[in-house]
Tab-separated table of C-alpha atoms in Angstrom:
chain	number	residue	atom	x	y	z
A	1	MET	CA	40.292	35.917	26.507
A	2	ASN	CA	40.230	32.174	26.890
A	3	ILE	CA	36.471	32.270	27.478
A	4	ILE	CA	35.965	34.318	24.320
A	5	LEU	CA	38.117	31.903	22.327
A	6	ASP	CA	36.240	28.950	23.748
A	7	LYS	CA	32.915	30.519	22.782
A	8	ALA	CA	34.191	31.226	19.299
A	9	PHE	CA	35.503	27.672	19.051
A	10	VAL	CA	32.159	26.228	20.177
A	11	SER	CA	30.268	28.522	17.836
A	12	GLU	CA	32.437	27.469	14.880
A	13	ASN	CA	32.027	23.786	15.717
A	14	MET	CA	28.266	24.215	16.017
A	15	ASN	CA	28.179	25.730	12.532
A	16	VAL	CA	30.222	22.817	11.161
A	17	MET	CA	27.893	20.324	12.860
A	18	LYS	CA	24.808	22.099	11.495
A	19	SER	CA	26.279	22.095	7.990
A	20	THR	CA	27.179	18.415	8.280
A	21	LEU	CA	23.700	17.485	9.520
A	22	TYR	CA	22.098	19.525	6.744
A	23	LEU	CA	24.222	17.779	4.100
A	24	PHE	CA	23.414	14.384	5.612
A	25	ALA	CA	19.677	15.181	5.591
A	26	MET	CA	19.869	16.308	1.958
A	27	LEU	CA	21.743	13.143	0.945
A	28	LEU	CA	19.225	10.973	2.770
A	29	ALA	CA	16.300	12.800	1.141
A	30	GLY	CA	17.968	12.408	-2.251
A	31	THR	CA	18.471	8.681	-1.712
A	32	VAL	CA	14.822	8.187	-0.734
A	33	ALA	CA	13.641	10.304	-3.672
A	34	ASN	CA	15.814	8.335	-6.091
A	35	ALA	CA	14.497	5.050	-4.736
A	36	GLN	CA	10.952	6.244	-5.329
A	37	THR	CA	11.441	7.726	-8.774
A	38	LYS	CA	11.535	4.285	-10.373
A	39	SER	CA	8.240	3.515	-12.039
A	40	PHE	CA	6.503	0.544	-13.593
A	41	TYR	CA	7.742	1.811	-16.953
A	42	ASP	CA	11.386	1.291	-16.039
A	43	PHE	CA	11.024	-2.482	-16.354
A	44	THR	CA	11.223	-4.774	-19.349
A	45	VAL	CA	9.830	-8.272	-18.866
A	46	LYS	CA	9.620	-11.326	-21.136
A	47	THR	CA	6.443	-12.592	-22.747
A	48	ILE	CA	5.435	-16.203	-22.392
A	49	ASP	CA	6.991	-16.696	-25.860
A	50	GLY	CA	10.308	-15.194	-24.739
A	51	ALA	CA	10.120	-11.774	-26.413
A	52	ASP	CA	11.084	-8.552	-24.631
A	53	TYR	CA	8.063	-6.599	-23.399
A	54	PRO	CA	8.953	-3.053	-22.283
A	55	LEU	CA	6.313	-1.949	-19.809
A	56	SER	CA	6.861	1.624	-21.002
A	57	GLN	CA	4.632	0.755	-23.978
A	58	LEU	CA	1.701	0.813	-21.531
A	59	LYS	CA	2.003	4.519	-20.681
A	60	GLY	CA	-1.427	6.085	-20.331
A	61	LYS	CA	-3.143	2.803	-19.375
A	62	LYS	CA	-4.219	1.417	-16.052
A	63	VAL	CA	-2.595	-1.995	-15.605
A	64	LEU	CA	-3.776	-4.910	-13.481
A	65	VAL	CA	-0.760	-7.128	-12.735
A	66	VAL	CA	-1.682	-10.643	-11.586
A	67	ASN	CA	0.489	-13.583	-10.529
A	68	THR	CA	-1.247	-16.666	-11.885
A	69	ALA	CA	-1.156	-20.451	-11.490
A	70	SER	CA	-2.791	-23.331	-13.348
A	71	LYS	CA	-3.472	-25.665	-10.424
A	72	CYS	CA	-4.828	-23.333	-7.761
A	73	GLY	CA	-8.226	-22.976	-6.111
A	74	PHE	CA	-8.316	-19.498	-7.675
A	75	THR	CA	-7.415	-20.651	-11.204
A	76	GLU	CA	-11.022	-20.105	-12.304
A	77	GLN	CA	-10.293	-16.381	-11.954
A	78	TYR	CA	-8.651	-16.628	-15.381
A	79	ALA	CA	-12.185	-16.603	-16.860
A	80	ASP	CA	-13.124	-13.355	-15.100
A	81	LEU	CA	-9.735	-11.772	-15.821
A	82	GLN	CA	-10.389	-12.441	-19.502
A	83	LYS	CA	-13.908	-10.980	-19.232
A	84	LEU	CA	-12.526	-7.958	-17.394
A	85	PHE	CA	-9.994	-7.472	-20.189
A	86	GLU	CA	-12.690	-7.821	-22.858
A	87	THR	CA	-15.007	-5.409	-21.023
A	88	TYR	CA	-12.555	-2.639	-20.145
A	89	GLY	CA	-9.401	-3.402	-22.119
A	90	GLY	CA	-8.223	-1.168	-24.911
A	91	GLU	CA	-6.688	2.295	-24.818
A	92	ASN	CA	-7.197	2.802	-21.090
A	93	PHE	CA	-6.810	-0.578	-19.375
A	94	ILE	CA	-4.951	-3.880	-19.661
A	95	VAL	CA	-4.441	-7.070	-17.658
A	96	ILE	CA	-1.024	-8.744	-17.526
A	97	GLY	CA	-0.508	-12.255	-16.152
A	98	PHE	CA	2.715	-13.463	-14.540
A	99	PRO	CA	2.700	-17.231	-13.945
A	100	ALA	CA	4.560	-18.189	-10.772
A	101	ASN	CA	5.279	-21.450	-8.983
A	102	ASN	CA	5.827	-19.978	-5.514
A	103	PHE	CA	2.849	-21.501	-3.739
A	104	LEU	CA	2.642	-25.271	-3.229
A	105	SER	CA	4.040	-25.886	-6.743
A	106	GLN	CA	0.706	-24.878	-8.279
A	107	GLU	CA	2.333	-23.726	-11.531
A	108	PRO	CA	4.624	-26.650	-12.409
A	109	GLY	CA	4.437	-26.428	-16.205
A	110	SER	CA	6.718	-24.822	-18.756
A	111	ASN	CA	5.858	-21.539	-20.451
A	112	ALA	CA	4.529	-23.522	-23.430
A	113	ASP	CA	2.354	-25.666	-21.109
A	114	ILE	CA	0.978	-22.574	-19.371
A	115	LYS	CA	0.201	-20.824	-22.649
A	116	GLU	CA	-1.661	-23.876	-23.967
A	117	PHE	CA	-3.585	-24.264	-20.696
A	118	CYS	CA	-4.693	-20.624	-20.622
A	119	THR	CA	-5.681	-20.528	-24.274
A	120	LYS	CA	-7.456	-23.883	-24.358
A	121	ASN	CA	-9.333	-23.601	-21.062
A	122	TYR	CA	-10.001	-19.888	-20.699
A	123	GLY	CA	-9.432	-18.314	-24.110
A	124	VAL	CA	-6.909	-15.901	-22.582
A	125	THR	CA	-5.964	-13.078	-24.938
A	126	PHE	CA	-4.510	-10.600	-22.436
A	127	PRO	CA	-0.693	-10.588	-22.344
A	128	MET	CA	0.883	-13.457	-20.456
A	129	MET	CA	4.514	-13.214	-19.412
A	130	GLU	CA	7.079	-15.920	-18.802
A	131	LYS	CA	7.040	-17.815	-15.517
A	132	ILE	CA	8.808	-15.891	-12.753
A	133	SER	CA	9.235	-15.845	-8.985
A	134	VAL	CA	7.094	-13.362	-7.071
A	135	LYS	CA	8.754	-13.734	-3.663
A	136	GLY	CA	11.876	-14.996	-1.940
A	137	LYS	CA	15.543	-14.710	-2.840
A	138	ASP	CA	14.905	-15.120	-6.570
A	139	ILE	CA	12.048	-12.591	-6.739
A	140	ALA	CA	11.766	-10.933	-10.161
A	141	PRO	CA	12.846	-7.252	-10.219
A	142	LEU	CA	9.336	-6.070	-11.123
A	143	TYR	CA	7.833	-7.913	-8.176
A	144	LYS	CA	10.502	-6.584	-5.851
A	145	TRP	CA	9.367	-3.112	-6.930
A	146	LEU	CA	5.680	-3.998	-6.543
A	147	THR	CA	6.109	-5.413	-3.032
A	148	THR	CA	8.690	-3.083	-1.457
A	149	LYS	CA	7.873	0.439	-0.270
A	150	SER	CA	11.491	1.583	-0.496
A	151	GLU	CA	11.318	0.705	-4.223
A	152	ASN	CA	7.789	1.809	-5.175
A	153	GLY	CA	7.407	4.682	-2.702
A	154	VAL	CA	3.863	3.642	-1.760
A	155	MET	CA	3.599	0.452	0.279
A	156	ASP	CA	4.975	-2.916	1.263
A	157	ALA	CA	2.649	-5.569	-0.171
A	158	ASN	CA	4.032	-9.085	-0.026
A	159	VAL	CA	2.354	-11.541	-2.372
A	160	SER	CA	0.277	-13.820	-0.154
A	161	TRP	CA	-0.883	-16.362	-2.767
A	162	ASN	CA	-1.655	-16.888	-6.444
A	163	PHE	CA	-3.888	-14.287	-8.137
A	164	GLN	CA	-2.910	-11.253	-6.084
A	165	LYS	CA	-3.723	-8.185	-8.169
A	166	PHE	CA	-1.602	-5.032	-8.264
A	167	MET	CA	-3.114	-1.832	-9.646
A	168	ILE	CA	-0.839	0.507	-11.616
A	169	ASP	CA	-2.099	3.924	-12.695
A	170	GLU	CA	-1.728	5.694	-16.048
A	171	ASN	CA	1.574	7.206	-14.921
A	172	GLY	CA	3.263	3.957	-13.932
A	173	ARG	CA	2.731	4.344	-10.200
A	174	LEU	CA	1.550	1.627	-7.842
A	175	VAL	CA	-1.886	2.572	-6.515
A	176	ASP	CA	-3.095	-0.418	-4.501
A	177	PHE	CA	-3.550	-4.171	-4.613
A	178	ALA	CA	-6.386	-6.651	-4.246
A	179	ASN	CA	-6.006	-9.921	-2.366
A	180	PRO	CA	-6.079	-13.271	-4.174
A	181	LYS	CA	-9.613	-13.987	-2.937
A	182	ASP	CA	-10.872	-10.668	-4.355
A	183	VAL	CA	-12.469	-11.584	-7.668
A	184	PRO	CA	-11.567	-9.583	-10.794
A	185	PHE	CA	-15.021	-7.961	-10.890
A	186	SER	CA	-14.860	-6.872	-7.246
A	187	ASN	CA	-16.003	-3.303	-6.577
A	188	LYS	CA	-12.477	-2.350	-5.577
A	189	ILE	CA	-11.072	-3.262	-8.985
A	190	VAL	CA	-13.974	-2.156	-11.184
A	191	ASP	CA	-14.338	1.189	-9.393
A	192	TRP	CA	-10.613	1.783	-9.844
A	193	ILE	CA	-10.788	0.979	-13.568
A	194	LYS	CA	-13.778	3.279	-14.098
A	195	ASP	CA	-12.358	6.166	-12.065
A	196	ASP	CA	-10.966	8.604	-14.610
A	197	LYS	CA	-9.196	10.854	-12.102
A	198	LYS	CA	-5.488	11.094	-12.775
């Protein structure tokens, strides 16, 4: 009788353990799914003039997100970013610049200084946002999402220098990124823009 009771006791405990493990697995899966359901469109940023800019207004467009700087060896990429915007921009594609001073103080100016620099020297007409931080303890929420797999559900992609380029698809999902040294008209970027698969 004791053996039968012990078997019943063990069997009952095994069922409780299985149920507990199942619930834990479901909660964990739910947490991961929730972390990855956030999209590019869930963020509102500020323009270089200080106005709110909901990224949800870009639904249906591919977006190239670039952290920029005015005193960098890659600053000349502003010219090609503008040409890229003029060539492919419109209903299906846009470039957005995010000035940042995270690398050797290469973006020391104010938002007004940056705007004047970009307009005067490169004729920039694509949207420029206010100066932010793209890494470290004060990283902007959008860049935390862009660089952290647990947030974007795709990859970890720390910003290595000025002019790193993140590619966002028409549904607000991170697709890939191009390194700072990859020029705006690189095959990787142009092929991505021209690819109409969704």
